[in-house]
Structures are given as C-alpha cells and as structure tokens.
C-alpha cells in the first residue's frame, strides 16, 4: 500500500514536471522563432497601411493586434493609452486588425473610412466606448453605430461610400495573414519591439514597455 | 470475492488506467493552454468524460476498490462514443454539416498531424479505447 502511494506520487510529479518543462521549452522556442522572424522580416509587424500614433523615434514600439468588437480590447485600450501618456515621446503604437467577431469587419471598414477623414483614433475610442451597445455578442446591433458616429463631426455619407473600398478588405486580409504568421490566437495581442508578452495582462505589458524603454 | 488490496496485478491495471487518463488530461491542457489550440465542441465533450476519470481512478486506487469499474465505465464509454464520432468526422465519413459545431472552432479542423495520420481526436480515441480494454480485463479477472 505504501509502495503504491509512492508510485502514484512519483507518476504525478513526473507528469506535472513534464508539463511545466514542456511548456517553458515550447514558449521559449516560440519566442525565439518570432524574434528571428522580426529580424528577417520586420514588415510582418508593421505594414505601410497600419495606423500608428505617438513618437516617430520611439524607444518602444507597441504593435497591437485588435478587434473593435472584442471586450478585452475595449478594456485594454485605456490602459495602452495611459502607458503611452506616462512615457511621452518614447512610445509608438501600431494598430493591426484581427477581425474575429461577427461585426468586426464592419467596424474596421468604418474605422478605415473615418481614417480618410483624419478621425481614426477618435472613431476607435468611440467604437470601444459604445461597444456594449452595438457589439453585444448575443444581440449585436452594428446599425447603432450610425446613431452615435455623427457626434465626431464625420461626413457620414462619405463614410458609407469609402467603407466599401476593396482596399480595406485587402488590409484586413494582410493583417490576418501576419497574425497567423505571428501565431496570434486571440485579441488583443501585443508585441513590444517585436517581442511577444510572456504572459497576458496589464502588468506584463507595462513591464515589457519599461524594459524596452530602459534598454 | 477475494480481497484486492494486496493484489498487485489488479492494482497495476487500474494504475495504468489512471496513468492514461492523467496523461490525456495533462496533454490536452498542454494543447489548449500552452500551444493555445482552441478546443472545439466535441473536444470539450471528450474532456468532460476524461477529466473526472483522473480522480475516479485515483480514489479507486487508494485503496484498490472493485467499485472503480462501475463508476468509471460510463465515463469511458461516453468518451469513446464522442471520440469515435469525432474521428469519423475527421475521416470524412460523417459530413461536417451534421456536427454540433456552432461558433468558434470547426470540429473537422486538423490541428496537429504527426506522421501523416496522428491527430488529436485519434489520440483521444486511442486513450478511451485503451481504458475500455483495461477495464474489461479488470472485470473478467477480478469481478466476474
């Protein structure tokens, strides 16, 4: 009986250890692959079409793969803006699209059309703010976007024309292809100077940005 | 019925069952939590059948109890049925339209492909089949 307990104990320990070691090995290997990718092909992180804001000579580049309909992106957006505000002139934010939800593409098309009127960031802010209204996953009502969009002073008729531009579809396709290459499997996914976060969360994000700035 | 407490081959059979269930559990968690594969609906059903087996076999081992057979069998059979269904889907014998997938991940999407034929549902089928075989051996030798 005692021996049996020892056998079970040892087997449990071996399996758990295998999991932990395997996990850290896998993560390291993947981080290595992605940073290798970054040196070979920086374009996969930042495309010419990508909206950017912040410093032009940044110490830290935050690349964020986001989805305007994703609640977690909504929650993270103020945090990202706060981090940028805390380090003036040091950070550049690059937005990449990962439209994974039902109406994400619709929202991205509106975003890109608003961008042509120079109101990308205001529109993104507003879409996140009002997301519970239009982007509820059980009862999405994307048409409600038209109700609050005019408050930004946008030319709505022009938005409706511009948003059907096939170039926007191409941008989303290219962003999604890059997301696949970078093994982005959820939103938001952040890369700081081409490095993935070690774990997801506000603290790891802040730590990675600080590390990039201090180096 | 004889006392099983000191029967090492009976212990060995259930221990092996526990080991298979635990390996399957840890492995599936590795796929979803570390490699970040999204489990599809059918994978979830198989997980529901597999995860409790780790604890049921463990309780059945300490000390070894014949009852472990009847408590684990329904879960093993349930898991086997869902794994079989999942594999039939993968092999294209059942069409995708007949699947319970609604949103998220398609149940016929292939995540891993080792050596050209080993997929995650096949590993699951293998685990449930082994469990059933071991339980049948246990039944014939120590219960019937």
PDB file of N, CA, C and O in Angstrom, chain A residues 97-125:
ATOM      1  N   UNK A  97      -5.279  44.801 -37.516  1.00  0.00           N
ATOM      2  CA  UNK A  97      -6.647  44.309 -37.370  1.00  0.00           C
ATOM      3  C   UNK A  97      -6.706  42.786 -37.294  1.00  0.00           C
ATOM      4  O   UNK A  97      -6.110  42.089 -38.104  1.00  0.00           O
ATOM      5  N   UNK A  98      -7.446  42.315 -36.306  1.00  0.00           N
ATOM      6  CA  UNK A  98      -7.741  40.878 -36.228  1.00  0.00           C
ATOM      7  C   UNK A  98      -9.250  40.765 -36.072  1.00  0.00           C
ATOM      8  O   UNK A  98      -9.739  40.524 -34.979  1.00  0.00           O
ATOM      9  N   UNK A  99      -9.988  40.963 -37.148  1.00  0.00           N
ATOM     10  CA  UNK A  99     -11.451  40.960 -37.021  1.00  0.00           C
ATOM     11  C   UNK A  99     -11.998  39.547 -36.846  1.00  0.00           C
ATOM     12  O   UNK A  99     -12.261  38.841 -37.808  1.00  0.00           O
ATOM     13  N   UNK A 100     -12.162  39.138 -35.599  1.00  0.00           N
ATOM     14  CA  UNK A 100     -12.549  37.748 -35.330  1.00  0.00           C
ATOM     15  C   UNK A 100     -14.043  37.591 -35.037  1.00  0.00           C
ATOM     16  O   UNK A 100     -14.561  36.484 -35.065  1.00  0.00           O
ATOM     17  N   UNK A 101     -14.712  38.686 -34.699  1.00  0.00           N
ATOM     18  CA  UNK A 101     -16.127  38.561 -34.370  1.00  0.00           C
ATOM     19  C   UNK A 101     -17.010  38.846 -35.585  1.00  0.00           C
ATOM     20  O   UNK A 101     -16.532  39.229 -36.643  1.00  0.00           O
ATOM     21  N   UNK A 102     -18.301  38.691 -35.339  1.00  0.00           N
ATOM     22  CA  UNK A 102     -19.256  38.758 -36.438  1.00  0.00           C
ATOM     23  C   UNK A 102     -19.258  40.109 -37.154  1.00  0.00           C
ATOM     24  O   UNK A 102     -19.288  40.179 -38.372  1.00  0.00           O
ATOM     25  N   UNK A 103     -19.236  41.198 -36.379  1.00  0.00           N
ATOM     26  CA  UNK A 103     -19.339  42.517 -37.000  1.00  0.00           C
ATOM     27  C   UNK A 103     -18.032  43.292 -36.988  1.00  0.00           C
ATOM     28  O   UNK A 103     -18.005  44.487 -37.245  1.00  0.00           O
ATOM     29  N   UNK A 104     -16.937  42.582 -36.675  1.00  0.00           N
ATOM     30  CA  UNK A 104     -15.653  43.268 -36.590  1.00  0.00           C
ATOM     31  C   UNK A 104     -15.274  43.906 -37.910  1.00  0.00           C
ATOM     32  O   UNK A 104     -14.774  45.024 -37.956  1.00  0.00           O
ATOM     33  N   UNK A 105     -15.530  43.175 -39.003  1.00  0.00           N
ATOM     34  CA  UNK A 105     -15.115  43.688 -40.302  1.00  0.00           C
ATOM     35  C   UNK A 105     -15.883  44.957 -40.654  1.00  0.00           C
ATOM     36  O   UNK A 105     -15.324  45.899 -41.202  1.00  0.00           O
ATOM     37  N   UNK A 106     -17.150  44.954 -40.299  1.00  0.00           N
ATOM     38  CA  UNK A 106     -17.995  46.126 -40.499  1.00  0.00           C
ATOM     39  C   UNK A 106     -17.398  47.325 -39.746  1.00  0.00           C
ATOM     40  O   UNK A 106     -17.232  48.417 -40.304  1.00  0.00           O
ATOM     41  N   UNK A 107     -17.018  47.089 -38.497  1.00  0.00           N
ATOM     42  CA  UNK A 107     -16.454  48.167 -37.676  1.00  0.00           C
ATOM     43  C   UNK A 107     -15.101  48.625 -38.228  1.00  0.00           C
ATOM     44  O   UNK A 107     -14.810  49.819 -38.257  1.00  0.00           O
ATOM     45  N   UNK A 108     -14.294  47.682 -38.689  1.00  0.00           N
ATOM     46  CA  UNK A 108     -12.981  48.055 -39.241  1.00  0.00           C
ATOM     47  C   UNK A 108     -13.163  48.888 -40.501  1.00  0.00           C
ATOM     48  O   UNK A 108     -12.438  49.863 -40.727  1.00  0.00           O
ATOM     49  N   UNK A 109     -14.156  48.522 -41.305  1.00  0.00           N
ATOM     50  CA  UNK A 109     -14.394  49.291 -42.535  1.00  0.00           C
ATOM     51  C   UNK A 109     -14.802  50.729 -42.200  1.00  0.00           C
ATOM     52  O   UNK A 109     -14.346  51.679 -42.843  1.00  0.00           O
ATOM     53  N   UNK A 110     -15.594  50.890 -41.144  1.00  0.00           N
ATOM     54  CA  UNK A 110     -15.961  52.244 -40.713  1.00  0.00           C
ATOM     55  C   UNK A 110     -14.719  52.995 -40.207  1.00  0.00           C
ATOM     56  O   UNK A 110     -14.492  54.158 -40.546  1.00  0.00           O
ATOM     57  N   UNK A 111     -13.898  52.271 -39.445  1.00  0.00           N
ATOM     58  CA  UNK A 111     -12.666  52.873 -38.922  1.00  0.00           C
ATOM     59  C   UNK A 111     -11.776  53.393 -40.048  1.00  0.00           C
ATOM     60  O   UNK A 111     -11.272  54.518 -39.998  1.00  0.00           O
ATOM     61  N   UNK A 112     -11.591  52.529 -41.052  1.00  0.00           N
ATOM     62  CA  UNK A 112     -10.703  52.915 -42.154  1.00  0.00           C
ATOM     63  C   UNK A 112     -11.291  54.079 -42.943  1.00  0.00           C
ATOM     64  O   UNK A 112     -10.549  54.951 -43.410  1.00  0.00           O
ATOM     65  N   UNK A 113     -12.621  54.108 -43.068  1.00  0.00           N
ATOM     66  CA  UNK A 113     -13.255  55.211 -43.786  1.00  0.00           C
ATOM     67  C   UNK A 113     -13.110  56.507 -42.980  1.00  0.00           C
ATOM     68  O   UNK A 113     -12.851  57.577 -43.540  1.00  0.00           O
ATOM     69  N   UNK A 114     -13.224  56.403 -41.656  1.00  0.00           N
ATOM     70  CA  UNK A 114     -13.063  57.583 -40.797  1.00  0.00           C
ATOM     71  C   UNK A 114     -11.617  58.064 -40.840  1.00  0.00           C
ATOM     72  O   UNK A 114     -11.328  59.252 -40.726  1.00  0.00           O
ATOM     73  N   UNK A 115     -10.714  57.113 -41.031  1.00  0.00           N
ATOM     74  CA  UNK A 115      -9.298  57.460 -41.094  1.00  0.00           C
ATOM     75  C   UNK A 115      -9.031  58.405 -42.259  1.00  0.00           C
ATOM     76  O   UNK A 115      -8.192  59.306 -42.170  1.00  0.00           O
ATOM     77  N   UNK A 116      -9.774  58.199 -43.353  1.00  0.00           N
ATOM     78  CA  UNK A 116      -9.588  59.073 -44.509  1.00  0.00           C
ATOM     79  C   UNK A 116     -10.023  60.491 -44.207  1.00  0.00           C
ATOM     80  O   UNK A 116      -9.618  61.434 -44.884  1.00  0.00           O
ATOM     81  N   UNK A 117     -10.857  60.641 -43.163  1.00  0.00           N
ATOM     82  CA  UNK A 117     -11.263  61.989 -42.758  1.00  0.00           C
ATOM     83  C   UNK A 117     -10.449  62.440 -41.553  1.00  0.00           C
ATOM     84  O   UNK A 117     -10.805  63.389 -40.858  1.00  0.00           O
ATOM     85  N   UNK A 118      -9.373  61.720 -41.290  1.00  0.00           N
ATOM     86  CA  UNK A 118      -8.461  62.118 -40.214  1.00  0.00           C
ATOM     87  C   UNK A 118      -9.001  61.905 -38.812  1.00  0.00           C
ATOM     88  O   UNK A 118      -8.558  62.537 -37.861  1.00  0.00           O
ATOM     89  N   UNK A 119      -9.960  60.981 -38.672  1.00  0.00           N
ATOM     90  CA  UNK A 119     -10.548  60.793 -37.332  1.00  0.00           C
ATOM     91  C   UNK A 119     -10.463  59.333 -36.875  1.00  0.00           C
ATOM     92  O   UNK A 119     -11.376  58.831 -36.228  1.00  0.00           O
ATOM     93  N   UNK A 120      -9.370  58.673 -37.237  1.00  0.00           N
ATOM     94  CA  UNK A 120      -9.239  57.265 -36.881  1.00  0.00           C
ATOM     95  C   UNK A 120      -9.301  57.047 -35.368  1.00  0.00           C
ATOM     96  O   UNK A 120     -10.086  56.251 -34.871  1.00  0.00           O
ATOM     97  N   UNK A 121      -8.457  57.778 -34.637  1.00  0.00           N
ATOM     98  CA  UNK A 121      -8.334  57.497 -33.199  1.00  0.00           C
ATOM     99  C   UNK A 121      -9.595  57.875 -32.446  1.00  0.00           C
ATOM    100  O   UNK A 121      -9.994  57.174 -31.512  1.00  0.00           O
ATOM    101  N   UNK A 122     -10.219  58.979 -32.871  1.00  0.00           N
ATOM    102  CA  UNK A 122     -11.474  59.377 -32.224  1.00  0.00           C
ATOM    103  C   UNK A 122     -12.532  58.299 -32.448  1.00  0.00           C
ATOM    104  O   UNK A 122     -13.296  57.958 -31.542  1.00  0.00           O
ATOM    105  N   UNK A 123     -12.560  57.767 -33.684  1.00  0.00           N
ATOM    106  CA  UNK A 123     -13.564  56.751 -34.003  1.00  0.00           C
ATOM    107  C   UNK A 123     -13.300  55.463 -33.224  1.00  0.00           C
ATOM    108  O   UNK A 123     -14.226  54.845 -32.687  1.00  0.00           O
ATOM    109  N   UNK A 124     -12.037  55.083 -33.135  1.00  0.00           N
ATOM    110  CA  UNK A 124     -11.701  53.870 -32.383  1.00  0.00           C
ATOM    111  C   UNK A 124     -12.142  54.015 -30.926  1.00  0.00           C
ATOM    112  O   UNK A 124     -12.762  53.119 -30.350  1.00  0.00           O
ATOM    113  N   UNK A 125     -11.822  55.182 -30.372  1.00  0.00           N
ATOM    114  CA  UNK A 125     -12.206  55.467 -28.989  1.00  0.00           C
ATOM    115  C   UNK A 125     -13.726  55.350 -28.804  1.00  0.00           C
ATOM    116  O   UNK A 125     -14.212  54.706 -27.875  1.00  0.00           O
TER     117      UNK A 125
END
